[in-house]
Amino acid sequence: MVQAKKWSPRFDSPLHPQIADFNASISFDIALIEYDITGSQAHAKMLAKTGIISADEGEQLVSGLEQIRQEYRSGTFKPGIDAEDVHFAVERRLTEIVGDVGKKLHTARSRNDQVGTDTRLYLREQIGQIRNLIRDFQGVLLEIAEVHVETLIPGYTHLQRAQPISLAHHLLAYFQMLKRDWERLGDVLKRVNISPLGCGALAGTTFAIDRHYSAELLGFADIYANSLDGVSDRDFVVEFLAAASLIMVHLSRLAEEVIFWSAEEFRFVRLQDSCATGSSIMPQKKNPDVPELVRGKTGRVFGHLQAMLVVMKGLPLAYNKDLQEDKEGLFDTVKTVQACLQAMTILFHEGIEFCPQRLQQAVAEDFSNATDVADYLANKGVPFREAYNLVGQVVQTSLAAGKLLKDLTIVEWKNIHPAFEEDIYQAISPRQVVAARNSYGGTGFNQVREALQKARDFLQTAD
Ligand code: ARG
């Protein structure tokens, strides 16, 4: 616990040690230290450029801050909880290094615009990393899809066999979801990349600062137009958490599929030893822990989104200490999404193997070609609804007889409807059933090959 000092000369007595602990954010906002240093260096340069401090003072501040960065990286600067937060920790160390001039750093600035600046710089970088991880994962999905264009897998609706599809088509569906995630983060980035620096505590400052200059030094694309909004806006955090939640939804859906694909009842994939674990009691077990953890970790990311929305909803303008609560959920979300993307990339790269024989057997042994029988008749002029009902009856009698559609004789087909010819057998073979769905975006092999080409182009060009 902290032996707190008086907060400032305006106070008669120090904080209760437990309250000092309660108030402090250094244990987690230390993660912002390098962004805080970078932000402060830009602020110092702006103060020098505008003549608010001298050029020499500006240089001392910038190099003192750089020294803190090196000390932090080498592990010699480890601020304790008595620093309250990362901003105070850096400012205090700066004054130790450069002397009284360090006390000029906080001219024309508040921790309110400072912390907003730091959080944006942090998130901007993390979003860049997450977008790269999304692309890595897409690359692995694409590699697998490339070799499985003609591998068929049952397609489901309501988790009931519906129509067979190309395995590549299935994987490319996730490629598309991830593409949207990548784009969505790019969109969020536009609102992350706006500078609140210079908004002061809430109302701007009496100094003739140059907000555009500090923003430009930090690579911000724009600056907040309203100082109250600038210091109290956390929309960009909420937006990021929402985008992260959707990434987790997508990963979790895929994780769920891997989990049941690996179950004995499916056996569509085999888990490789590098990504599976055993049971402490059942010697035969091989468990899909990786996708289970991804599915499980989704909950905490949704929770962070919910928590942040609730933090914001009743806040009057402008800064309120509630906003300190934006960080832990944000940091945890960044860490979780990055870890899940990496784990899924490894899982798909080397942790699962599709079982083509089992898949081939699966698509041959069901009624998922029934739509194609109806389509066959519809092509011969039978109204689709009539054909649908007729095939429904055929499925029912075949089920009762323990037969599949492919087992019916040509005489039986002709008894059902005279329009059936020998080519019905070809039309209902799983391969043909898939190949025939050549409508744009469908699972037909030609469509899938085009989709693969577009996916390759996307990975090569998007940035
Ligand atoms: N640690 C604080 C936070 O994370 C920094 C800003 C403090 N501002 C203040 N007016 N107390 O939000």
GROMACS .gro file of C-alpha atoms and ligand atoms in nm:
model
  475
    1MET     CA    1   0.000   0.000   0.000
    2VAL     CA    2   0.114   0.354  -0.078
    3GLN     CA    3   0.240   0.596   0.182
    4ALA     CA    4   0.078   0.886   0.003
    5LYS     CA    5   0.193   1.243   0.020
    6LYS     CA    6  -0.036   1.542   0.020
    7TRP     CA    7  -0.179   1.570  -0.330
    8SER     CA    8  -0.076   1.936  -0.359
    9PRO     CA    9  -0.042   2.246  -0.140
   10ARG     CA   10  -0.415   2.294  -0.172
   11PHE     CA   11  -0.459   1.987   0.050
   12ASP     CA   12  -0.405   1.969   0.425
   13SER     CA   13  -0.357   1.596   0.456
   14PRO     CA   14  -0.255   1.304   0.238
   15LEU     CA   15  -0.481   1.048   0.077
   16HIS     CA   16  -0.583   0.751   0.283
   17PRO     CA   17  -0.340   0.481   0.167
   18GLN     CA   18  -0.619   0.254   0.052
   19ILE     CA   19  -0.784   0.537  -0.138
   20ALA     CA   20  -0.450   0.612  -0.304
   21ASP     CA   21  -0.443   0.251  -0.418
   22PHE     CA   22  -0.800   0.267  -0.533
   23ASN     CA   23  -0.735   0.583  -0.730
   24ALA     CA   24  -0.413   0.468  -0.896
   25SER     CA   25  -0.402   0.340  -1.252
   26ILE     CA   26  -0.025   0.292  -1.286
   27SER     CA   27  -0.055  -0.086  -1.249
   28PHE     CA   28  -0.226  -0.103  -1.587
   29ASP     CA   29  -0.170   0.229  -1.766
   30ILE     CA   30   0.205   0.164  -1.759
   31ALA     CA   31   0.121  -0.010  -2.089
   32LEU     CA   32   0.082   0.342  -2.232
   33ILE     CA   33   0.425   0.465  -2.129
   34GLU     CA   34   0.589   0.477  -2.470
   35TYR     CA   35   0.285   0.650  -2.621
   36ASP     CA   36   0.286   0.893  -2.329
   37ILE     CA   37   0.651   0.974  -2.398
   38THR     CA   38   0.590   1.017  -2.770
   39GLY     CA   39   0.287   1.238  -2.702
   40SER     CA   40   0.483   1.449  -2.456
   41GLN     CA   41   0.771   1.490  -2.699
   42ALA     CA   42   0.530   1.626  -2.961
   43HIS     CA   43   0.378   1.857  -2.702
   44ALA     CA   44   0.724   1.984  -2.600
   45LYS     CA   45   0.818   2.049  -2.962
   46MET     CA   46   0.495   2.238  -3.013
   47LEU     CA   47   0.561   2.450  -2.701
   48ALA     CA   48   0.907   2.537  -2.838
   49LYS     CA   49   0.781   2.607  -3.190
   50THR     CA   50   0.517   2.847  -3.064
   51GLY     CA   51   0.768   3.019  -2.833
   52ILE     CA   52   0.582   2.918  -2.517
   53ILE     CA   53   0.911   2.767  -2.401
   54SER     CA   54   1.257   2.824  -2.551
   55ALA     CA   55   1.403   2.601  -2.820
   56ASP     CA   56   1.669   2.487  -2.575
   57GLU     CA   57   1.410   2.396  -2.313
   58GLY     CA   58   1.217   2.207  -2.578
   59GLU     CA   59   1.526   2.005  -2.668
   60GLN     CA   60   1.600   1.925  -2.304
   61LEU     CA   61   1.246   1.798  -2.256
   62VAL     CA   62   1.255   1.587  -2.572
   63SER     CA   63   1.589   1.426  -2.488
   64GLY     CA   64   1.498   1.376  -2.122
   65LEU     CA   65   1.183   1.198  -2.235
   66GLU     CA   66   1.390   0.987  -2.472
   67GLN     CA   67   1.612   0.887  -2.182
   68ILE     CA   68   1.304   0.771  -1.990
   69ARG     CA   69   1.207   0.557  -2.289
   70GLN     CA   70   1.549   0.390  -2.284
   71GLU     CA   71   1.538   0.346  -1.907
   72TYR     CA   72   1.198   0.185  -1.935
   73ARG     CA   73   1.308  -0.046  -2.215
   74SER     CA   74   1.618  -0.154  -2.028
   75GLY     CA   75   1.416  -0.214  -1.714
   76THR     CA   76   1.583   0.050  -1.496
   77PHE     CA   77   1.273   0.272  -1.476
   78LYS     CA   78   0.996   0.090  -1.294
   79PRO     CA   79   0.751   0.341  -1.151
   80GLY     CA   80   0.571   0.220  -0.840
   81ILE     CA   81   0.215   0.275  -0.733
   82ASP     CA   82   0.304   0.600  -0.556
   83ALA     CA   83   0.317   0.760  -0.901
   84GLU     CA   84  -0.065   0.734  -0.929
   85ASP     CA   85  -0.059   0.708  -1.305
   86VAL     CA   86   0.180   0.681  -1.597
   87HIS     CA   87   0.152   1.053  -1.676
   88PHE     CA   88   0.270   1.159  -1.331
   89ALA     CA   89   0.538   0.889  -1.332
   90VAL     CA   90   0.692   1.019  -1.653
   91GLU     CA   91   0.667   1.385  -1.554
   92ARG     CA   92   0.828   1.320  -1.217
   93ARG     CA   93   1.114   1.119  -1.366
   94LEU     CA   94   1.164   1.387  -1.630
   95THR     CA   95   1.212   1.650  -1.362
   96GLU     CA   96   1.465   1.425  -1.188
   97ILE     CA   97   1.657   1.398  -1.515
   98VAL     CA   98   1.641   1.752  -1.657
   99GLY     CA   99   1.575   1.952  -1.342
  100ASP     CA  100   1.326   2.238  -1.314
  101VAL     CA  101   1.269   2.267  -1.686
  102GLY     CA  102   1.083   1.935  -1.655
  103LYS     CA  103   0.817   2.124  -1.466
  104LYS     CA  104   0.739   2.320  -1.784
  105LEU     CA  105   0.622   2.014  -1.978
  106HIS     CA  106   0.269   2.032  -1.849
  107THR     CA  107   0.219   2.392  -1.970
  108ALA     CA  108  -0.097   2.427  -2.181
  109ARG     CA  109  -0.200   2.067  -2.132
  110SER     CA  110  -0.401   1.855  -1.891
  111ARG     CA  111  -0.388   1.485  -1.813
  112ASN     CA  112  -0.732   1.477  -1.972
  113ASP     CA  113  -0.616   1.557  -2.324
  114GLN     CA  114  -0.293   1.369  -2.252
  115VAL     CA  115  -0.456   1.039  -2.163
  116GLY     CA  116  -0.687   1.066  -2.464
  117THR     CA  117  -0.384   1.119  -2.686
  118ASP     CA  118  -0.197   0.823  -2.537
  119THR     CA  119  -0.493   0.588  -2.569
  120ARG     CA  120  -0.540   0.681  -2.933
  121LEU     CA  121  -0.172   0.634  -3.015
  122TYR     CA  122  -0.178   0.295  -2.843
  123LEU     CA  123  -0.494   0.180  -3.016
  124ARG     CA  124  -0.380   0.301  -3.356
  125GLU     CA  125  -0.075   0.078  -3.332
  126GLN     CA  126  -0.264  -0.220  -3.193
  127ILE     CA  127  -0.528  -0.197  -3.464
  128GLY     CA  128  -0.247  -0.209  -3.720
  129GLN     CA  129  -0.119  -0.529  -3.561
  130ILE     CA  130  -0.462  -0.688  -3.541
  131ARG     CA  131  -0.523  -0.608  -3.907
  132ASN     CA  132  -0.195  -0.782  -3.995
  133LEU     CA  133  -0.295  -1.084  -3.788
  134ILE     CA  134  -0.628  -1.097  -3.970
  135ARG     CA  135  -0.441  -1.104  -4.299
  136ASP     CA  136  -0.212  -1.382  -4.174
  137PHE     CA  137  -0.510  -1.592  -4.080
  138GLN     CA  138  -0.681  -1.521  -4.412
  139GLY     CA  139  -0.361  -1.632  -4.585
  140VAL     CA  140  -0.371  -1.968  -4.407
  141LEU     CA  141  -0.742  -2.020  -4.482
  142LEU     CA  142  -0.670  -1.938  -4.845
  143GLU     CA  143  -0.386  -2.191  -4.863
  144ILE     CA  144  -0.616  -2.465  -4.739
  145ALA     CA  145  -0.897  -2.354  -4.967
  146GLU     CA  146  -0.663  -2.370  -5.269
  147VAL     CA  147  -0.615  -2.745  -5.229
  148HIS     CA  148  -0.975  -2.823  -5.142
  149VAL     CA  149  -1.177  -2.673  -5.425
  150GLU     CA  150  -1.299  -3.017  -5.524
  151THR     CA  151  -1.318  -3.163  -5.176
  152LEU     CA  152  -1.685  -3.184  -5.089
  153ILE     CA  153  -1.829  -3.136  -4.744
  154PRO     CA  154  -2.191  -3.151  -4.631
  155GLY     CA  155  -2.344  -2.804  -4.617
  156TYR     CA  156  -2.593  -2.751  -4.336
  157THR     CA  157  -2.887  -2.537  -4.248
  158HIS     CA  158  -3.032  -2.583  -3.897
  159LEU     CA  159  -2.735  -2.820  -3.856
  160GLN     CA  160  -2.925  -3.063  -4.079
  161ARG     CA  161  -2.765  -3.185  -4.401
  162ALA     CA  162  -2.882  -2.942  -4.670
  163GLN     CA  163  -2.670  -2.946  -4.987
  164PRO     CA  164  -2.311  -3.055  -5.041
  165ILE     CA  165  -2.061  -2.777  -5.098
  166SER     CA  166  -1.697  -2.728  -5.184
  167LEU     CA  167  -1.479  -2.721  -4.873
  168ALA     CA  168  -1.299  -2.422  -5.024
  169HIS     CA  169  -1.632  -2.241  -5.046
  170HIS     CA  170  -1.692  -2.305  -4.678
  171LEU     CA  171  -1.350  -2.170  -4.581
  172LEU     CA  172  -1.388  -1.871  -4.811
  173ALA     CA  173  -1.703  -1.774  -4.623
  174TYR     CA  174  -1.478  -1.712  -4.322
  175PHE     CA  175  -1.230  -1.534  -4.545
  176GLN     CA  176  -1.510  -1.289  -4.631
  177MET     CA  177  -1.606  -1.236  -4.267
  178LEU     CA  178  -1.244  -1.162  -4.186
  179LYS     CA  179  -1.224  -0.926  -4.481
  180ARG     CA  180  -1.510  -0.727  -4.334
  181ASP     CA  181  -1.334  -0.730  -3.996
  182TRP     CA  182  -1.020  -0.595  -4.158
  183GLU     CA  183  -1.218  -0.324  -4.337
  184ARG     CA  184  -1.419  -0.239  -4.027
  185LEU     CA  185  -1.101  -0.184  -3.827
  186GLY     CA  186  -0.977   0.042  -4.105
  187ASP     CA  187  -1.293   0.242  -4.063
  188VAL     CA  188  -1.259   0.257  -3.684
  189LEU     CA  189  -0.905   0.378  -3.736
  190LYS     CA  190  -1.037   0.696  -3.899
  191ARG     CA  191  -1.198   0.796  -3.570
  192VAL     CA  192  -0.912   0.672  -3.355
  193ASN     CA  193  -0.669   0.884  -3.549
  194ILE     CA  194  -0.789   1.226  -3.434
  195SER     CA  195  -0.594   1.436  -3.187
  196PRO     CA  196  -0.745   1.569  -2.864
  197LEU     CA  197  -0.407   1.716  -2.761
  198GLY     CA  198  -0.447   2.081  -2.671
  199CYS     CA  199  -0.810   2.049  -2.561
  200GLY     CA  200  -0.669   2.105  -2.211
  201ALA     CA  201  -0.875   2.006  -1.911
  202LEU     CA  202  -1.197   2.076  -2.096
  203ALA     CA  203  -1.207   2.428  -2.235
  204GLY     CA  204  -0.888   2.475  -2.435
  205THR     CA  205  -0.600   2.684  -2.307
  206THR     CA  206  -0.496   3.046  -2.263
  207PHE     CA  207  -0.165   2.976  -2.440
  208ALA     CA  208  -0.126   3.033  -2.812
  209ILE     CA  209  -0.068   2.666  -2.892
  210ASP     CA  210  -0.062   2.502  -3.234
  211ARG     CA  211  -0.278   2.193  -3.215
  212HIS     CA  212  -0.230   2.114  -3.582
  213TYR     CA  213   0.144   2.100  -3.537
  214SER     CA  214   0.144   1.852  -3.248
  215ALA     CA  215  -0.119   1.645  -3.429
  216GLU     CA  216   0.094   1.638  -3.740
  217LEU     CA  217   0.403   1.532  -3.543
  218LEU     CA  218   0.204   1.242  -3.402
  219GLY     CA  219   0.064   1.138  -3.739
  220PHE     CA  220  -0.296   1.222  -3.652
  221ALA     CA  221  -0.513   1.287  -3.956
  222ASP     CA  222  -0.724   1.551  -3.787
  223ILE     CA  223  -0.788   1.729  -3.455
  224TYR     CA  224  -1.101   1.742  -3.241
  225ALA     CA  225  -1.314   2.043  -3.326
  226ASN     CA  226  -1.459   2.084  -2.977
  227SER     CA  227  -1.246   2.071  -2.664
  228LEU     CA  228  -1.520   1.926  -2.441
  229ASP     CA  229  -1.583   1.649  -2.691
  230GLY     CA  230  -1.211   1.596  -2.738
  231VAL     CA  231  -1.140   1.513  -2.374
  232SER     CA  232  -1.453   1.310  -2.306
  233ASP     CA  233  -1.507   1.118  -2.628
  234ARG     CA  234  -1.457   0.743  -2.599
  235ASP     CA  235  -1.669   0.651  -2.902
  236PHE     CA  236  -1.354   0.523  -3.065
  237VAL     CA  237  -1.302   0.276  -2.778
  238VAL     CA  238  -1.661   0.155  -2.804
  239GLU     CA  239  -1.630   0.124  -3.181
  240PHE     CA  240  -1.312  -0.075  -3.148
  241LEU     CA  241  -1.465  -0.305  -2.885
  242ALA     CA  242  -1.764  -0.359  -3.115
  243ALA     CA  243  -1.538  -0.441  -3.409
  244ALA     CA  244  -1.335  -0.672  -3.183
  245SER     CA  245  -1.656  -0.841  -3.068
  246LEU     CA  246  -1.747  -0.918  -3.428
  247ILE     CA  247  -1.401  -1.063  -3.491
  248MET     CA  248  -1.459  -1.287  -3.190
  249VAL     CA  249  -1.804  -1.384  -3.320
  250HIS     CA  250  -1.643  -1.498  -3.643
  251LEU     CA  251  -1.358  -1.684  -3.475
  252SER     CA  252  -1.598  -1.843  -3.231
  253ARG     CA  253  -1.829  -1.970  -3.506
  254LEU     CA  254  -1.536  -2.127  -3.686
  255ALA     CA  255  -1.405  -2.266  -3.357
  256GLU     CA  256  -1.742  -2.426  -3.295
  257GLU     CA  257  -1.732  -2.593  -3.636
  258VAL     CA  258  -1.383  -2.729  -3.576
  259ILE     CA  259  -1.501  -2.867  -3.243
  260PHE     CA  260  -1.784  -3.066  -3.389
  261TRP     CA  261  -1.593  -3.156  -3.707
  262SER     CA  262  -1.338  -3.325  -3.480
  263ALA     CA  263  -1.600  -3.518  -3.281
  264GLU     CA  264  -1.630  -3.892  -3.338
  265GLU     CA  265  -1.978  -3.839  -3.484
  266PHE     CA  266  -1.834  -3.624  -3.765
  267ARG     CA  267  -1.464  -3.709  -3.804
  268PHE     CA  268  -1.431  -3.445  -4.077
  269VAL     CA  269  -1.100  -3.326  -3.929
  270ARG     CA  270  -0.824  -3.487  -3.728
  271LEU     CA  271  -0.659  -3.278  -3.458
  272GLN     CA  272  -0.282  -3.286  -3.471
  273ASP     CA  273  -0.083  -3.341  -3.155
  274SER     CA  274   0.070  -2.992  -3.162
  275CYS     CA  275  -0.270  -2.832  -3.105
  276ALA     CA  276  -0.463  -3.082  -2.895
  277THR     CA  277  -0.453  -3.199  -2.537
  278GLY     CA  278  -0.538  -3.518  -2.354
  279SER     CA  279  -0.750  -3.591  -2.053
  280SER     CA  280  -0.610  -3.649  -1.706
  281ILE     CA  281  -0.829  -3.955  -1.661
  282MET     CA  282  -0.955  -4.082  -1.997
  283PRO     CA  283  -0.654  -4.213  -2.187
  284GLN     CA  284  -0.829  -4.219  -2.525
  285LYS     CA  285  -0.917  -3.848  -2.532
  286LYS     CA  286  -0.782  -3.582  -2.766
  287ASN     CA  287  -0.946  -3.251  -2.691
  288PRO     CA  288  -0.990  -2.942  -2.909
  289ASP     CA  289  -0.877  -2.697  -2.641
  290VAL     CA  290  -0.766  -2.428  -2.884
  291PRO     CA  291  -1.104  -2.370  -3.051
  292GLU     CA  292  -1.278  -2.417  -2.717
  293LEU     CA  293  -1.069  -2.142  -2.561
  294VAL     CA  294  -1.133  -1.913  -2.855
  295ARG     CA  295  -1.507  -1.976  -2.818
  296GLY     CA  296  -1.479  -1.921  -2.444
  297LYS     CA  297  -1.271  -1.603  -2.460
  298THR     CA  298  -1.536  -1.445  -2.679
  299GLY     CA  299  -1.742  -1.381  -2.366
  300ARG     CA  300  -1.494  -1.148  -2.203
  301VAL     CA  301  -1.463  -0.933  -2.517
  302PHE     CA  302  -1.842  -0.892  -2.534
  303GLY     CA  303  -1.829  -0.808  -2.165
  304HIS     CA  304  -1.576  -0.531  -2.220
  305LEU     CA  305  -1.798  -0.378  -2.489
  306GLN     CA  306  -2.097  -0.386  -2.256
  307ALA     CA  307  -1.894  -0.244  -1.968
  308MET     CA  308  -1.770   0.048  -2.177
  309LEU     CA  309  -2.117   0.133  -2.302
  310VAL     CA  310  -2.239   0.140  -1.944
  311VAL     CA  311  -1.943   0.352  -1.829
  312MET     CA  312  -2.032   0.611  -2.092
  313LYS     CA  313  -2.407   0.629  -2.077
  314GLY     CA  314  -2.456   0.858  -1.781
  315LEU     CA  315  -2.144   1.070  -1.802
  316PRO     CA  316  -2.193   1.445  -1.802
  317LEU     CA  317  -1.938   1.649  -1.994
  318ALA     CA  318  -1.647   1.661  -1.980
  319TYR     CA  319  -1.377   1.437  -1.827
  320ASN     CA  320  -1.488   1.222  -1.535
  321LYS     CA  321  -1.270   0.976  -1.351
  322ASP     CA  322  -1.503   0.700  -1.469
  323LEU     CA  323  -1.312   0.726  -1.796
  324GLN     CA  324  -1.009   0.567  -1.630
  325GLU     CA  325  -1.219   0.249  -1.653
  326ASP     CA  326  -1.177   0.248  -2.031
  327LYS     CA  327  -0.832   0.094  -2.016
  328GLU     CA  328  -0.829  -0.251  -1.862
  329GLY     CA  329  -1.110  -0.379  -2.085
  330LEU     CA  330  -0.947  -0.222  -2.388
  331PHE     CA  331  -0.605  -0.374  -2.312
  332ASP     CA  332  -0.757  -0.712  -2.240
  333THR     CA  333  -0.956  -0.701  -2.562
  334VAL     CA  334  -0.648  -0.617  -2.768
  335LYS     CA  335  -0.453  -0.899  -2.604
  336THR     CA  336  -0.737  -1.149  -2.636
  337VAL     CA  337  -0.814  -1.076  -3.001
  338GLN     CA  338  -0.446  -1.091  -3.094
  339ALA     CA  339  -0.395  -1.419  -2.906
  340CYS     CA  340  -0.707  -1.578  -3.057
  341LEU     CA  341  -0.615  -1.477  -3.411
  342GLN     CA  342  -0.267  -1.619  -3.362
  343ALA     CA  343  -0.394  -1.943  -3.209
  344MET     CA  344  -0.647  -1.996  -3.488
  345THR     CA  345  -0.377  -1.928  -3.747
  346ILE     CA  346  -0.154  -2.195  -3.594
  347LEU     CA  347  -0.449  -2.432  -3.556
  348PHE     CA  348  -0.540  -2.407  -3.923
  349HIS     CA  349  -0.179  -2.405  -4.036
  350GLU     CA  350  -0.073  -2.721  -3.861
  351GLY     CA  351  -0.327  -2.826  -3.601
  352ILE     CA  352  -0.605  -2.979  -3.806
  353GLU     CA  353  -0.614  -3.202  -4.106
  354PHE     CA  354  -0.926  -3.251  -4.315
  355CYS     CA  355  -1.017  -3.614  -4.386
  356PRO     CA  356  -1.111  -3.626  -4.756
  357GLN     CA  357  -1.222  -3.989  -4.754
  358ARG     CA  358  -1.455  -3.940  -4.465
  359LEU     CA  359  -1.593  -3.624  -4.627
  360GLN     CA  360  -1.649  -3.806  -4.954
  361GLN     CA  361  -1.835  -4.079  -4.774
  362ALA     CA  362  -2.041  -3.822  -4.583
  363VAL     CA  363  -2.172  -3.642  -4.891
  364ALA     CA  364  -2.254  -3.969  -5.070
  365GLU     CA  365  -2.477  -4.104  -4.798
  366ASP     CA  366  -2.761  -3.865  -4.752
  367PHE     CA  367  -3.049  -3.693  -4.924
  368SER     CA  368  -2.869  -3.366  -4.975
  369ASN     CA  369  -2.915  -3.412  -5.351
  370ALA     CA  370  -3.295  -3.397  -5.319
  371THR     CA  371  -3.312  -3.033  -5.433
  372ASP     CA  372  -3.132  -3.138  -5.749
  373VAL     CA  373  -3.399  -3.395  -5.830
  374ALA     CA  374  -3.661  -3.122  -5.796
  375ASP     CA  375  -3.449  -2.886  -6.007
  376TYR     CA  376  -3.413  -3.166  -6.267
  377LEU     CA  377  -3.790  -3.190  -6.305
  378ALA     CA  378  -3.832  -2.813  -6.297
  379ASN     CA  379  -3.587  -2.793  -6.587
  380LYS     CA  380  -3.814  -3.030  -6.777
  381GLY     CA  381  -4.108  -2.798  -6.729
  382VAL     CA  382  -4.263  -2.941  -6.410
  383PRO     CA  383  -4.355  -2.646  -6.184
  384PHE     CA  384  -4.101  -2.635  -5.902
  385ARG     CA  385  -4.350  -2.666  -5.617
  386GLU     CA  386  -4.503  -2.974  -5.778
  387ALA     CA  387  -4.158  -3.126  -5.830
  388TYR     CA  388  -4.070  -3.043  -5.468
  389ASN     CA  389  -4.373  -3.231  -5.336
  390LEU     CA  390  -4.307  -3.528  -5.560
  391VAL     CA  391  -3.946  -3.555  -5.442
  392GLY     CA  392  -4.061  -3.520  -5.082
  393GLN     CA  393  -4.266  -3.836  -5.130
  394VAL     CA  394  -3.974  -4.014  -5.293
  395VAL     CA  395  -3.751  -3.925  -4.996
  396GLN     CA  396  -4.012  -4.058  -4.758
  397THR     CA  397  -4.056  -4.392  -4.936
  398SER     CA  398  -3.678  -4.429  -4.987
  399LEU     CA  399  -3.614  -4.367  -4.618
  400ALA     CA  400  -3.871  -4.631  -4.532
  401ALA     CA  401  -3.704  -4.874  -4.773
  402GLY     CA  402  -3.357  -4.793  -4.642
  403LYS     CA  403  -3.245  -4.665  -4.982
  404LEU     CA  404  -3.075  -4.351  -5.107
  405LEU     CA  405  -3.188  -4.164  -5.418
  406LYS     CA  406  -2.894  -4.301  -5.615
  407ASP     CA  407  -3.019  -4.656  -5.543
  408LEU     CA  408  -3.350  -4.611  -5.728
  409THR     CA  409  -3.372  -4.798  -6.062
  410ILE     CA  410  -3.460  -4.614  -6.380
  411VAL     CA  411  -3.795  -4.792  -6.379
  412GLU     CA  412  -3.864  -4.659  -6.032
  413TRP     CA  413  -3.767  -4.307  -6.144
  414LYS     CA  414  -3.997  -4.329  -6.447
  415ASN     CA  415  -4.279  -4.447  -6.224
  416ILE     CA  416  -4.234  -4.137  -6.016
  417HIS     CA  417  -4.240  -3.915  -6.325
  418PRO     CA  418  -4.201  -3.999  -6.695
  419ALA     CA  419  -3.965  -3.705  -6.745
  420PHE     CA  420  -3.680  -3.888  -6.568
  421GLU     CA  421  -3.405  -4.020  -6.799
  422GLU     CA  422  -3.076  -4.202  -6.741
  423ASP     CA  423  -2.900  -3.869  -6.684
  424ILE     CA  424  -3.072  -3.837  -6.345
  425TYR     CA  425  -2.790  -4.044  -6.193
  426GLN     CA  426  -2.532  -3.799  -6.315
  427ALA     CA  427  -2.744  -3.502  -6.202
  428ILE     CA  428  -2.762  -3.625  -5.843
  429SER     CA  429  -2.399  -3.728  -5.800
  430PRO     CA  430  -2.248  -3.509  -5.525
  431ARG     CA  431  -1.983  -3.371  -5.757
  432GLN     CA  432  -2.240  -3.264  -6.014
  433VAL     CA  433  -2.467  -3.127  -5.743
  434VAL     CA  434  -2.187  -2.894  -5.636
  435ALA     CA  435  -2.057  -2.814  -5.984
  436ALA     CA  436  -2.405  -2.716  -6.101
  437ARG     CA  437  -2.439  -2.432  -5.849
  438ASN     CA  438  -2.260  -2.192  -6.075
  439SER     CA  439  -2.461  -1.883  -5.990
  440TYR     CA  440  -2.252  -1.585  -5.879
  441GLY     CA  441  -2.116  -1.646  -5.530
  442GLY     CA  442  -2.234  -2.008  -5.532
  443THR     CA  443  -2.037  -2.323  -5.458
  444GLY     CA  444  -1.990  -2.434  -5.821
  445PHE     CA  445  -1.622  -2.507  -5.883
  446ASN     CA  446  -1.588  -2.230  -6.139
  447GLN     CA  447  -1.735  -1.979  -5.898
  448VAL     CA  448  -1.505  -2.099  -5.621
  449ARG     CA  449  -1.200  -2.067  -5.845
  450GLU     CA  450  -1.297  -1.709  -5.925
  451ALA     CA  451  -1.354  -1.637  -5.558
  452LEU     CA  452  -1.009  -1.777  -5.480
  453GLN     CA  453  -0.854  -1.547  -5.736
  454LYS     CA  454  -1.028  -1.246  -5.581
  455ALA     CA  455  -0.916  -1.355  -5.236
  456ARG     CA  456  -0.556  -1.381  -5.357
  457ASP     CA  457  -0.582  -1.034  -5.513
  458PHE     CA  458  -0.721  -0.893  -5.189
  459LEU     CA  459  -0.431  -1.029  -4.986
  460GLN     CA  460  -0.183  -0.891  -5.233
  461THR     CA  461  -0.325  -0.545  -5.266
  462ALA     CA  462  -0.505  -0.445  -4.946
  463ASP     CA  463  -0.307  -0.232  -4.706
  464ARG     N1  464  -0.532   0.812  -1.499
  464ARG     C1  465  -0.630   0.897  -1.556
  464ARG     C2  466  -0.714   0.821  -1.658
  464ARG     O1  467  -0.674   0.718  -1.692
  464ARG     C3  468  -0.563   1.010  -1.624
  464ARG     C4  469  -0.647   1.132  -1.636
  464ARG     C5  470  -0.669   1.188  -1.503
  464ARG     N2  471  -0.740   1.315  -1.509
  464ARG     C6  472  -0.794   1.368  -1.401
  464ARG     N3  473  -0.857   1.480  -1.419
  464ARG     N4  474  -0.791   1.310  -1.284
  464ARG     O2  475  -0.820   0.864  -1.699
   0.00000   0.00000   0.00000
